[in-house]
CSV table of C-alpha atoms in Angstrom, one decimal:
chain,number,residue,atom,x,y,z
C,1,MET,CA,-76.5,51.1,-35.2
C,2,PHE,CA,-78.6,54.2,-34.6
C,3,MET,CA,-79.4,53.1,-31.1
C,4,GLU,CA,-75.7,52.5,-30.3
C,5,LYS,CA,-75.1,56.0,-31.5
C,6,VAL,CA,-77.8,57.3,-29.3
C,7,LEU,CA,-76.6,55.5,-26.4
C,8,LEU,CA,-72.9,56.6,-27.0
C,9,LYS,CA,-74.1,60.2,-27.2
C,10,ARG,CA,-76.0,59.9,-23.9
C,11,LYS,CA,-72.9,58.3,-22.3
C,12,LEU,CA,-70.6,61.2,-23.5
C,13,ILE,CA,-73.3,63.7,-22.3
C,14,ILE,CA,-73.2,61.9,-18.8
C,15,ALA,CA,-69.5,61.8,-18.9
C,16,PHE,CA,-69.0,65.4,-19.7
C,17,ALA,CA,-71.6,66.3,-17.2
C,18,PHE,CA,-69.7,64.3,-14.5
C,19,VAL,CA,-66.4,65.9,-15.5
C,20,GLY,CA,-68.0,69.4,-15.3
C,21,VAL,CA,-69.5,68.8,-11.8
C,22,PHE,CA,-66.3,67.2,-10.7
C,23,SER,CA,-64.2,70.1,-11.9
C,24,LEU,CA,-66.6,72.6,-10.4
C,25,LEU,CA,-66.3,70.7,-6.9
C,26,LEU,CA,-62.5,70.9,-7.3
C,27,LEU,CA,-62.8,74.6,-8.2
C,28,LEU,CA,-64.9,75.3,-5.1
C,29,LEU,CA,-62.7,73.2,-3.0
C,30,PHE,CA,-59.6,75.1,-4.1
C,31,TYR,CA,-61.2,78.5,-3.7
C,32,ARG,CA,-63.0,77.6,-0.6
C,33,LYS,CA,-63.9,80.5,1.6
C,34,PRO,CA,-61.3,80.3,4.6
C,35,VAL,CA,-62.7,80.1,8.1
C,36,GLN,CA,-63.0,83.3,9.7
C,37,LEU,CA,-62.3,83.8,13.4
C,38,GLU,CA,-65.0,85.4,15.4
C,39,GLU,CA,-64.4,89.1,16.2
C,40,VAL,CA,-66.4,91.6,18.2
C,41,ILE,CA,-66.4,95.0,16.4
C,42,LEU,CA,-66.0,98.0,18.7
C,43,ALA,CA,-66.3,100.8,16.4
C,44,LYS,CA,-66.9,101.4,12.6
C,45,VAL,CA,-65.2,104.4,10.9
C,46,ALA,CA,-66.4,104.7,7.3
C,47,ASP,CA,-65.2,101.6,5.4
C,48,ARG,CA,-62.9,100.6,8.3
C,49,ASP,CA,-63.4,99.1,11.6
C,50,ILE,CA,-61.8,98.4,15.1
C,51,SER,CA,-62.2,95.2,16.9
C,52,VAL,CA,-62.2,94.8,20.6
C,53,ALA,CA,-59.1,92.7,20.3
C,54,GLU,CA,-57.4,95.4,18.3
C,55,PHE,CA,-58.2,98.0,20.8
C,56,ILE,CA,-56.8,95.9,23.6
C,57,ARG,CA,-53.6,95.1,21.7
C,58,ARG,CA,-53.1,98.8,20.6
C,59,ALA,CA,-53.5,99.9,24.2
C,60,GLU,CA,-51.4,97.2,26.0
C,61,TYR,CA,-48.7,96.0,23.6
C,62,THR,CA,-47.0,99.3,23.3
C,63,ILE,CA,-46.2,102.3,25.6
C,64,ARG,CA,-49.2,104.6,26.0
C,65,PRO,CA,-48.6,108.4,26.6
C,66,ARG,CA,-49.1,109.7,30.2
C,67,TYR,CA,-52.5,111.3,29.5
C,68,CYS,CA,-54.1,107.8,28.9
C,69,LYS,CA,-52.0,105.4,30.8
C,70,GLY,CA,-54.4,104.0,33.2
C,71,ASN,CA,-57.7,102.0,33.2
C,72,TYR,CA,-59.9,104.9,34.1
C,73,ASN,CA,-62.9,105.4,31.9
C,74,VAL,CA,-61.6,108.9,30.9
C,75,HIS,CA,-58.3,107.2,29.7
C,76,LYS,CA,-60.2,104.4,27.8
C,77,LYS,CA,-62.1,107.1,26.0
C,78,ILE,CA,-58.9,109.0,25.0
C,79,ILE,CA,-57.7,105.6,23.7
C,80,LEU,CA,-60.7,105.0,21.7
C,81,ASN,CA,-60.8,108.5,20.2
C,82,SER,CA,-57.1,108.1,19.4
C,83,LEU,CA,-57.6,104.8,17.4
C,84,ILE,CA,-60.7,106.4,15.7
C,85,ALA,CA,-58.7,109.5,14.9
C,86,GLU,CA,-55.9,107.3,13.3
C,87,LYS,CA,-58.7,105.8,10.9
C,88,LEU,CA,-59.8,109.3,10.0
C,89,LEU,CA,-56.3,110.5,9.4
C,90,ALA,CA,-55.6,107.5,7.2
C,91,ILE,CA,-58.8,108.0,5.2
C,92,GLU,CA,-57.9,111.7,4.6
C,93,THR,CA,-54.4,110.8,3.6
C,94,GLU,CA,-55.7,108.3,1.1
C,95,LYS,CA,-57.9,110.9,-0.5
C,96,ASN,CA,-55.4,113.6,-0.6
C,97,ASP,CA,-52.2,111.8,-1.1
C,98,PRO,CA,-53.0,108.4,-2.8
C,99,ASP,CA,-49.4,108.0,-4.0
C,100,VAL,CA,-48.1,107.7,-0.4
C,101,ILE,CA,-49.2,104.0,0.0
C,102,GLU,CA,-48.1,103.3,-3.6
C,103,ASN,CA,-44.5,103.7,-2.4
C,104,GLU,CA,-42.6,100.5,-3.4
C,105,ARG,CA,-40.9,100.1,0.0
C,106,ILE,CA,-44.2,100.7,1.9
C,107,LEU,CA,-46.0,98.3,-0.2
C,108,ASN,CA,-43.5,95.5,0.3
C,109,TYR,CA,-43.4,96.3,4.1
C,110,LEU,CA,-47.1,95.8,4.3
C,111,LYS,CA,-47.0,92.7,2.2
C,112,GLY,CA,-44.3,91.3,4.5
C,113,ARG,CA,-46.5,92.1,7.5
C,114,LYS,CA,-49.5,90.4,5.7
C,115,GLU,CA,-47.6,87.3,5.0
C,116,GLN,CA,-46.2,86.9,8.2
C,117,ALA,CA,-49.7,87.1,9.7
C,118,MET,CA,-50.8,84.5,7.1
C,119,ARG,CA,-47.9,82.1,8.2
C,120,GLN,CA,-49.0,82.6,11.8
C,121,TYR,CA,-52.6,81.8,10.9
C,122,MET,CA,-51.5,78.7,9.1
C,123,TYR,CA,-49.8,77.6,12.2
C,124,TYR,CA,-52.9,78.0,14.1
C,125,ASP,CA,-55.1,76.4,11.4
C,126,VAL,CA,-52.9,73.2,10.7
C,127,ALA,CA,-51.3,72.8,14.1
C,128,VAL,CA,-52.9,74.5,17.1
C,129,LYS,CA,-56.5,73.6,16.2
C,130,LYS,CA,-55.5,69.8,15.9
C,131,VAL,CA,-53.8,69.6,19.3
C,132,LYS,CA,-55.5,67.1,21.9
C,133,LEU,CA,-53.9,67.1,25.3
C,134,ASP,CA,-53.2,64.2,27.4
C,135,SER,CA,-55.0,64.8,30.8
C,136,SER,CA,-52.5,63.0,32.7
C,137,LEU,CA,-49.6,65.1,31.3
C,138,VAL,CA,-51.7,68.2,32.0
C,139,ARG,CA,-52.0,67.1,35.8
C,140,ARG,CA,-48.3,66.2,36.1
C,141,THR,CA,-47.2,69.5,34.6
C,142,PHE,CA,-49.6,71.4,36.8
C,143,ARG,CA,-48.0,69.8,39.7
C,144,LEU,CA,-44.5,70.5,38.6
C,145,ALA,CA,-45.1,74.1,37.4
C,146,GLY,CA,-44.9,75.3,41.0
C,147,ARG,CA,-41.2,74.1,41.3
C,148,ARG,CA,-38.2,76.6,41.0
C,149,TYR,CA,-35.2,74.3,40.5
C,150,ARG,CA,-31.7,74.9,41.6
C,151,ILE,CA,-29.3,73.5,39.0
C,152,LYS,CA,-25.7,73.1,38.0
C,153,TYR,CA,-24.9,72.5,34.3
C,154,PHE,CA,-22.2,72.5,31.6
C,155,PHE,CA,-22.2,72.3,27.8
C,156,VAL,CA,-20.9,69.6,25.5
C,157,ASP,CA,-20.2,69.2,21.8
C,158,ASP,CA,-22.4,66.9,19.7
C,159,SER,CA,-19.5,64.7,18.9
C,160,ALA,CA,-19.1,63.7,22.6
C,161,VAL,CA,-22.8,62.9,23.4
C,162,GLY,CA,-22.5,59.2,22.5
C,163,SER,CA,-19.7,58.4,25.0
C,164,LEU,CA,-21.1,60.8,27.5
C,165,LYS,CA,-24.4,58.9,27.5
C,166,LYS,CA,-22.7,55.6,28.2
C,167,ASP,CA,-20.8,57.1,31.2
C,168,ILE,CA,-24.1,58.3,32.7
C,169,ALA,CA,-25.9,55.0,32.0
C,170,THR,CA,-23.2,53.2,34.2
C,171,GLY,CA,-24.4,55.2,37.2
C,172,LYS,CA,-20.9,55.5,38.4
C,173,ALA,CA,-19.6,58.6,37.0
C,174,SER,CA,-20.1,61.8,39.2
C,175,PHE,CA,-21.2,65.2,37.8
C,176,ASP,CA,-17.9,66.8,38.6
C,177,SER,CA,-16.0,64.0,36.7
C,178,LEU,CA,-18.2,64.3,33.7
C,179,PHE,CA,-17.6,68.0,33.8
C,180,GLN,CA,-13.9,67.5,33.8
C,181,LYS,CA,-14.1,65.0,30.9
C,182,TYR,CA,-16.6,66.4,28.6
C,183,SER,CA,-17.3,70.2,29.2
C,184,THR,CA,-16.5,72.6,26.2
C,185,SER,CA,-15.5,75.3,28.7
C,186,LYS,CA,-13.7,75.6,32.1
C,187,ALA,CA,-16.9,77.0,33.7
C,188,MET,CA,-19.5,75.2,35.5
C,189,TYR,CA,-22.6,77.2,35.7
C,190,LYS,CA,-25.2,77.6,38.4
C,191,ASP,CA,-28.8,78.9,38.0
C,192,SER,CA,-32.4,78.5,38.7
C,193,LEU,CA,-35.0,77.2,36.4
C,194,PHE,CA,-38.7,78.2,36.8
C,195,PHE,CA,-41.9,77.5,34.7
C,196,TYR,CA,-42.4,80.2,32.0
C,197,PRO,CA,-45.5,79.6,29.7
C,198,PHE,CA,-44.1,81.6,26.7
C,199,THR,CA,-41.1,79.5,26.0
C,200,GLN,CA,-40.4,76.0,24.3
C,201,ASP,CA,-36.9,75.8,25.7
C,202,PRO,CA,-35.9,72.0,25.5
C,203,VAL,CA,-34.6,72.1,29.1
C,204,ALA,CA,-37.9,73.5,30.4
C,205,LYS,CA,-39.8,70.9,28.4
C,206,TYR,CA,-37.9,68.1,30.3
C,207,PHE,CA,-38.1,69.5,33.8
C,208,TYR,CA,-41.8,70.3,33.6
C,209,THR,CA,-43.1,67.3,31.9
C,210,THR,CA,-40.9,64.6,33.8
C,211,SER,CA,-40.4,64.1,37.6
C,212,VAL,CA,-36.8,64.4,38.5
C,213,LYS,CA,-35.0,63.6,41.8
C,214,LYS,CA,-32.5,65.6,43.8
C,215,GLY,CA,-29.0,64.9,42.9
C,216,GLU,CA,-30.1,63.4,39.5
C,217,ILE,CA,-27.9,64.0,36.5
C,218,VAL,CA,-30.2,65.1,33.6
C,219,GLY,CA,-29.1,65.0,29.9
C,220,PRO,CA,-27.5,65.5,27.5
C,221,ILE,CA,-30.3,67.7,26.1
C,222,LYS,CA,-29.8,69.2,22.8
C,223,ILE,CA,-30.3,73.0,22.8
C,224,ASP,CA,-31.1,75.5,20.1
C,225,GLY,CA,-28.1,76.8,18.4
C,226,GLY,CA,-26.1,73.6,18.6
C,227,GLY,CA,-24.6,71.5,21.4
C,228,SER,CA,-26.2,69.9,24.4
C,229,VAL,CA,-26.4,70.6,28.1
C,230,VAL,CA,-25.8,68.3,31.1
C,231,ILE,CA,-27.7,69.3,34.3
C,232,MET,CA,-27.4,68.3,37.8
C,233,VAL,CA,-30.5,68.9,40.0
C,234,GLU,CA,-29.5,70.3,43.3
C,235,GLY,CA,-33.0,70.8,44.7
C,236,TRP,CA,-36.1,73.1,44.4
C,237,ARG,CA,-38.7,75.2,46.1
C,238,GLU,CA,-42.3,74.7,45.7
C,239,ARG,CA,-44.8,77.5,45.2
C,240,LEU,CA,-48.4,76.1,45.7
C,241,ALA,CA,-51.4,77.5,43.9
C,242,ILE,CA,-53.5,77.9,46.9
C,243,THR,CA,-56.5,80.3,45.8
C,244,ASP,CA,-58.9,79.6,43.1
C,245,THR,CA,-57.4,82.4,41.1
C,246,ASP,CA,-53.9,81.0,41.4
C,247,ARG,CA,-55.1,77.5,40.4
C,248,LEU,CA,-57.1,78.8,37.4
C,249,LYS,CA,-54.1,80.9,36.0
C,250,ARG,CA,-51.7,78.0,36.5
C,251,GLN,CA,-54.2,75.6,34.8
C,252,GLU,CA,-54.5,78.1,31.8
C,253,ASP,CA,-50.6,78.5,31.5
C,254,VAL,CA,-50.1,74.8,31.6
C,255,GLN,CA,-52.6,74.1,29.0
C,256,LYS,CA,-51.2,76.9,26.8
C,257,TRP,CA,-47.7,75.9,27.2
C,258,LEU,CA,-48.4,72.0,26.5
C,259,THR,CA,-50.5,73.2,23.6
C,260,ASP,CA,-47.7,75.3,22.1
C,261,ILE,CA,-45.3,72.2,22.4
C,262,LYS,CA,-47.6,69.9,20.9
C,263,ALA,CA,-48.5,72.3,18.0
C,264,ALA,CA,-44.9,73.0,17.2
C,265,GLN,CA,-44.3,69.1,16.7
C,266,ILE,CA,-47.5,68.9,14.4
C,267,TYR,CA,-46.2,72.0,12.4
C,268,GLU,CA,-42.6,70.6,12.1
C,269,GLY,CA,-44.1,67.7,10.3
C,270,PHE,CA,-46.2,70.0,8.1
C,271,VAL,CA,-43.2,72.0,7.2
C,272,LYS,CA,-41.2,68.9,6.2
C,273,ASP,CA,-43.9,67.8,3.8
C,274,ILE,CA,-44.0,71.3,2.2
C,275,MET,CA,-40.1,71.3,1.9
C,276,LYS,CA,-39.8,67.7,0.8
C,277,GLY,CA,-37.5,67.1,-2.2
C,278,LYS,CA,-36.4,70.8,-2.1
C,279,SER,CA,-32.6,71.6,-1.6
C,280,VAL,CA,-30.6,74.8,-1.7
C,281,HIS,CA,-27.3,75.1,-3.5
C,282,PHE,CA,-25.3,78.3,-3.0
C,283,ASN,CA,-23.0,79.9,-5.4
C,284,SER,CA,-20.1,79.8,-2.9
C,285,GLU,CA,-18.2,82.9,-4.3
C,286,VAL,CA,-21.2,85.1,-4.3
C,287,PHE,CA,-22.3,83.8,-1.0
C,288,ARG,CA,-18.9,84.7,0.5
C,289,ARG,CA,-19.0,88.2,-1.1
C,290,VAL,CA,-22.7,88.9,0.1
C,291,GLY,CA,-21.8,87.6,3.6
C,292,LYS,CA,-18.8,89.8,3.7
C,293,LEU,CA,-20.8,92.9,2.9
C,294,LEU,CA,-23.5,92.0,5.5
C,295,MET,CA,-21.4,90.9,8.4
C,296,PRO,CA,-20.1,94.4,9.4
C,297,VAL,CA,-23.7,95.7,8.9
C,298,TYR,CA,-25.1,93.0,11.2
C,299,PHE,CA,-22.6,93.8,14.0
C,300,ARG,CA,-23.3,97.6,13.7
C,301,MET,CA,-27.0,96.9,14.0
C,302,LYS,CA,-26.3,94.7,17.1
C,303,ARG,CA,-24.6,97.7,18.8
C,304,VAL,CA,-27.3,100.2,18.1
C,305,GLU,CA,-30.3,97.5,18.9
C,306,GLY,CA,-30.9,99.1,22.1
C,307,GLU,CA,-31.2,102.7,20.6
C,308,LEU,CA,-33.5,101.3,18.0
C,309,PHE,CA,-35.6,99.6,20.6
C,310,LEU,CA,-36.0,102.9,22.4
C,311,ASN,CA,-36.9,104.7,19.2
C,312,ALA,CA,-39.7,102.2,18.5
C,313,THR,CA,-40.8,102.5,22.3
C,314,PHE,CA,-41.2,106.2,21.8
C,315,GLY,CA,-43.1,106.2,18.6
C,316,LYS,CA,-40.5,105.9,15.7
C,317,ASN,CA,-41.4,103.0,13.6
C,318,VAL,CA,-37.9,101.7,13.2
C,319,GLU,CA,-37.2,97.9,13.0
C,320,ILE,CA,-33.7,96.1,13.0
C,321,GLY,CA,-34.2,94.2,9.7
C,322,ASP,CA,-35.5,97.3,8.0
C,323,THR,CA,-32.5,99.2,8.9
C,324,LEU,CA,-30.2,96.2,7.9
C,325,LEU,CA,-31.9,96.2,4.4
C,326,LEU,CA,-31.3,100.0,3.9
C,327,HIS,CA,-27.6,99.6,4.5
C,328,PHE,CA,-27.4,96.5,2.4
C,329,LYS,CA,-29.0,98.0,-0.6
C,330,ASP,CA,-26.3,100.6,-1.1
C,331,LYS,CA,-23.6,97.9,-1.2
C,332,ILE,CA,-24.7,95.3,-3.6
C,333,ALA,CA,-25.0,97.3,-6.9
C,334,ASP,CA,-22.3,95.2,-8.7
C,335,LEU,CA,-23.8,91.8,-7.5
C,336,ARG,CA,-27.5,92.2,-8.2
C,337,ASN,CA,-27.4,90.1,-11.4
C,338,GLU,CA,-25.1,87.3,-10.0
C,339,ILE,CA,-26.6,83.9,-9.2
C,340,PHE,CA,-26.8,83.7,-5.3
C,341,PHE,CA,-28.4,80.2,-4.9
C,342,ASN,CA,-30.6,77.7,-6.7
C,343,VAL,CA,-33.6,75.9,-5.0
C,344,ASP,CA,-36.3,73.7,-6.5
C,345,GLY,CA,-34.9,74.3,-10.1
C,346,LYS,CA,-35.2,78.1,-9.7
C,347,GLU,CA,-32.1,80.4,-9.7
C,348,TRP,CA,-32.3,83.3,-7.4
C,349,THR,CA,-30.0,86.3,-8.1
C,350,VAL,CA,-28.7,88.7,-5.5
C,351,GLY,CA,-31.4,91.1,-6.7
C,352,ASP,CA,-34.2,88.6,-6.2
C,353,PHE,CA,-32.7,88.0,-2.6
C,354,GLU,CA,-32.7,91.7,-2.0
C,355,LYS,CA,-36.5,92.0,-3.2
C,356,GLU,CA,-37.4,89.1,-0.8
C,357,LEU,CA,-35.6,90.9,2.0
C,358,GLN,CA,-37.9,93.7,1.7
C,359,LYS,CA,-40.9,91.5,2.7
C,360,HIS,CA,-38.8,89.1,4.9
C,361,PRO,CA,-35.9,90.6,6.8
C,362,LEU,CA,-33.5,87.9,7.9
C,363,VAL,CA,-34.0,86.2,11.2
C,364,PHE,CA,-30.9,84.7,12.9
C,365,ARG,CA,-31.4,81.7,14.9
C,366,LYS,CA,-28.8,82.6,17.5
C,367,LYS,CA,-29.1,86.0,19.0
C,368,SER,CA,-25.3,86.3,19.8
C,369,ILE,CA,-23.1,85.6,17.1
C,370,SER,CA,-19.2,85.7,16.8
C,371,PRO,CA,-17.5,86.8,13.6
C,372,GLN,CA,-16.4,83.2,13.2
C,373,GLU,CA,-19.9,81.9,13.3
C,374,PHE,CA,-21.5,84.5,11.0
C,375,PRO,CA,-21.2,82.7,7.7
C,376,GLU,CA,-23.0,79.6,9.0
C,377,GLN,CA,-25.6,81.5,10.8
C,378,PHE,CA,-26.1,83.8,7.7
C,379,LYS,CA,-26.6,80.6,5.6
C,380,LEU,CA,-29.3,79.3,8.1
C,381,ALA,CA,-31.1,82.8,8.2
C,382,VAL,CA,-31.3,82.5,4.3
C,383,VAL,CA,-32.5,78.9,4.4
C,384,ASP,CA,-35.2,79.9,6.9
C,385,MET,CA,-36.2,82.8,4.5
C,386,ILE,CA,-36.6,80.3,1.6
C,387,ARG,CA,-38.5,78.0,4.0
C,388,ASP,CA,-41.0,80.7,4.6
C,389,TYR,CA,-41.1,81.7,0.9
C,390,TYR,CA,-42.7,78.2,0.3
C,391,LEU,CA,-44.8,78.3,3.2
C,392,THR,CA,-46.2,81.6,2.2
C,393,LYS,CA,-47.0,80.2,-1.2
C,394,GLU,CA,-49.0,77.4,0.6
C,395,ALA,CA,-50.8,80.0,2.7
C,396,TYR,CA,-51.9,81.9,-0.4
C,397,ARG,CA,-53.1,78.6,-1.9
C,398,ARG,CA,-55.2,78.0,1.1
C,399,GLY,CA,-56.7,81.5,0.9
C,400,TYR,CA,-55.4,82.7,4.1
C,401,ASP,CA,-54.8,86.3,2.8
C,402,ARG,CA,-58.7,86.4,2.8
C,403,VAL,CA,-58.8,85.6,6.7
C,404,ASN,CA,-60.3,88.5,8.7
C,405,VAL,CA,-57.6,88.6,11.3
C,406,VAL,CA,-54.9,88.6,8.7
C,407,LYS,CA,-56.5,91.4,6.9
C,408,ARG,CA,-56.9,93.4,10.2
C,409,VAL,CA,-53.1,93.1,10.8
C,410,GLU,CA,-52.4,94.6,7.4
C,411,ASP,CA,-55.1,97.2,7.7
C,412,MET,CA,-53.8,98.3,11.1
C,413,TRP,CA,-50.3,98.8,9.9
C,414,ARG,CA,-51.3,100.6,6.7
C,415,ASP,CA,-53.6,103.0,8.5
C,416,ALA,CA,-50.9,103.7,11.1
C,417,ILE,CA,-48.5,104.7,8.3
C,418,LEU,CA,-51.0,106.8,6.5
C,419,ALA,CA,-52.1,108.7,9.7
C,420,GLU,CA,-48.5,109.3,10.7
C,421,TYR,CA,-47.7,110.7,7.2
C,422,GLY,CA,-51.0,112.7,7.4
C,423,ILE,CA,-50.4,114.2,10.9
C,424,ARG,CA,-46.7,115.2,10.1
C,425,LYS,CA,-47.9,116.8,6.6
C,426,TYR,CA,-50.6,118.9,8.7
C,427,LEU,CA,-48.0,120.0,11.2
C,428,ARG,CA,-45.5,120.9,8.5
C,429,GLY,CA,-48.1,123.0,7.0
C,430,LYS,CA,-48.3,125.0,10.4
C,431,GLY,CA,-44.4,125.1,10.3
C,432,ILE,CA,-44.0,122.9,13.2
C,433,GLY,CA,-42.9,119.3,14.0
C,434,LEU,CA,-43.5,116.8,16.9
C,435,PRO,CA,-40.9,117.4,19.6
C,436,GLU,CA,-39.3,114.6,21.6
C,437,LYS,CA,-40.1,116.0,25.1
C,438,TYR,CA,-43.4,114.8,26.5
C,439,GLU,CA,-44.5,118.2,27.7
C,440,GLU,CA,-43.8,119.9,24.5
C,441,ARG,CA,-45.4,117.2,22.5
C,442,TYR,CA,-48.5,117.3,24.7
C,443,LYS,CA,-48.7,121.0,24.1
C,444,ILE,CA,-48.5,120.6,20.3
C,445,ILE,CA,-51.4,117.9,20.5
C,446,GLU,CA,-53.6,120.1,22.6
C,447,THR,CA,-53.0,123.3,20.5
C,448,TYR,CA,-52.9,122.0,17.0
C,449,ILE,CA,-53.9,118.4,16.4
C,450,ASN,CA,-56.8,118.2,18.8
C,451,PRO,CA,-58.8,120.9,16.7
C,452,TYR,CA,-57.8,119.2,13.5
C,453,VAL,CA,-59.2,115.8,14.7
C,454,ASP,CA,-62.3,117.6,16.0
C,455,SER,CA,-63.0,118.8,12.5
C,456,LEU,CA,-62.6,115.3,11.1
C,457,GLN,CA,-64.9,114.0,13.6
C,458,LYS,CA,-67.6,116.4,12.4
C,459,LYS,CA,-66.9,115.8,8.9
C,460,TYR,CA,-67.3,111.9,9.2
C,461,ASP,CA,-70.0,112.1,12.1
C,462,SER,CA,-72.5,110.2,10.2
C,463,GLU,CA,-70.1,107.5,9.3
C,464,ILE,CA,-68.8,106.6,12.8
C,465,SER,CA,-70.5,104.2,15.2
C,466,VAL,CA,-69.3,102.7,18.5
C,467,ASN,CA,-70.5,99.6,20.4
C,468,LEU,CA,-70.6,101.2,23.9
C,469,ASP,CA,-71.9,98.1,25.5
C,470,GLU,CA,-68.7,96.1,24.6
C,471,PHE,CA,-66.5,99.2,25.3
C,472,GLU,CA,-67.8,99.3,29.0
C,473,LYS,CA,-66.7,95.7,29.5
C,474,ILE,CA,-63.0,96.4,28.5
C,475,LYS,CA,-60.4,96.3,31.4
C,476,LEU,CA,-56.9,97.5,30.7
C,477,THR,CA,-53.6,97.0,32.6
C,478,ARG,CA,-51.7,100.1,33.8
C,479,ILE,CA,-48.3,98.3,33.4
C,480,ASP,CA,-46.2,99.6,30.6
C,481,MET,CA,-45.4,97.0,28.0
C,482,PHE,CA,-43.6,96.8,24.7
C,483,VAL,CA,-44.4,93.5,23.3
C,484,LEU,CA,-42.1,91.7,20.8
C,485,GLN,CA,-42.4,88.4,18.9
C,486,PHE,CA,-39.3,86.1,18.5
C,487,ASN,CA,-38.0,84.3,15.5
C,488,VAL,CA,-40.2,86.3,13.1
C,489,PRO,CA,-39.0,88.9,10.4
C,490,PHE,CA,-41.2,91.7,12.0
C,491,PRO,CA,-40.9,91.4,15.7
C,492,VAL,CA,-42.8,94.5,16.7
C,493,VAL,CA,-46.5,93.4,17.3
C,494,VAL,CA,-48.3,96.6,16.9
C,495,PRO,CA,-47.7,100.2,15.6
C,496,PRO,CA,-46.8,102.8,18.2
C,497,PHE,CA,-49.7,104.3,20.1
C,498,PRO,CA,-51.1,107.2,17.9
C,499,GLU,CA,-50.5,110.4,19.8
C,500,VAL,CA,-53.2,112.4,17.9
C,501,THR,CA,-55.7,113.5,20.5
C,502,THR,CA,-56.1,114.2,24.3
C,503,ASP,CA,-60.0,114.5,24.0
C,504,TYR,CA,-62.1,112.2,26.1
C,505,ARG,CA,-65.5,113.3,24.9
C,506,LEU,CA,-67.4,110.8,22.8
C,507,ASP,CA,-69.6,113.6,21.2
C,508,TYR,CA,-69.8,112.4,17.6
C,509,GLY,CA,-70.9,109.5,15.9
C,510,ARG,CA,-73.8,107.1,16.9
C,511,LYS,CA,-74.2,104.0,19.2
C,512,MET,CA,-73.7,100.8,17.2
């Protein structure tokens, strides 16, 4: 009996030990350190740093001022000084005005920026990394990528696709007769189609992965936004990749394009698994009222979109979704406590929806929407926001908020906001502001801001270091670019270039 008790006790100890080790393994697995992407650090500024990739994006993805627009060494030094100055200004603002960054609207904006970066990293981690390209497909697309097709086409409704396919399959129907019978409009369109590695347009996918013949009728191909298109191939011109540089560039473009297509397919399956079993049920009356409030705001925003684009280009941090939210906020006071929709057993009020909008402005699938289409497109935009809500939860579960490149995006936008506040406060103390005209703004920078930045360089001299070897390797384009991402809540890729110094001297800090 005694031996049985001893054996039982030992078994229990072993069992508890096993459970403890197993639990620890699960804990370590759940809280595993996410894989960090390799970065080359260009400069350290106190507790902040600037990577080579960040330097290039900040220099090339937005409009630089005239005084540092080129690839000359002097211009590169001004760019580096400007980005270091932005960090110094951010540090000073944090010390002197800590409440600035605690503003709820700014915190939600930064959280939204971070969470967008987390979802983008998740796309890379679960989809892009897993892509394996078929070498025969790469060769075929490389060959076809030089073609610029001449095409005729018309659009058809989804309801007509079945009978249209039967008519095409007979081989007897002409393109003109199909147009007369099935086209949703009186117009037949003509256009050219060329290979562009930054789109996943379904028509381009077909033409640059499949060999077609002159005179062939292609389709119907389902297109984004609803409906299908039928195309007749009139012919094409070939642009050969003759030089080694041309061939290398085309090879890179083709591999990137095919990788994007394959990754999108993998990610679509991943998203379906995340959303499996979840359905959205709208409160129809509240949906109608919220949509009625948003629709005129949406169309007003579309009319001023060009102006907002120019504002962002010339240094004003304004985004369409952000402006839409401010208009919306004033109009829904009576609706905030009403149930807007139910998803996965959770009820969302209009107030909950409003809070989520601060982190995730709506993204409409169609870029041009008629008033009749707005309710359906609004519903789809809300559904996409809900999908991203669950994807973000999964990204947090995987620890993507701790990935270096995600944190860099958040830090970049936070420091840009802090520096902008700091410089405007400094100028207000002098009784001046930043004028719109370049010549006047340049004079203000030279007269007032340069000396202030010089004083910060001296103050933090021992805490600044620069990797001069990597700096010398950087080559920049002289072409003005303003880079936007599509189909994301925050389309502007980087903050406006910090116009905070015209100084090209690196006479502070130390070599890294």
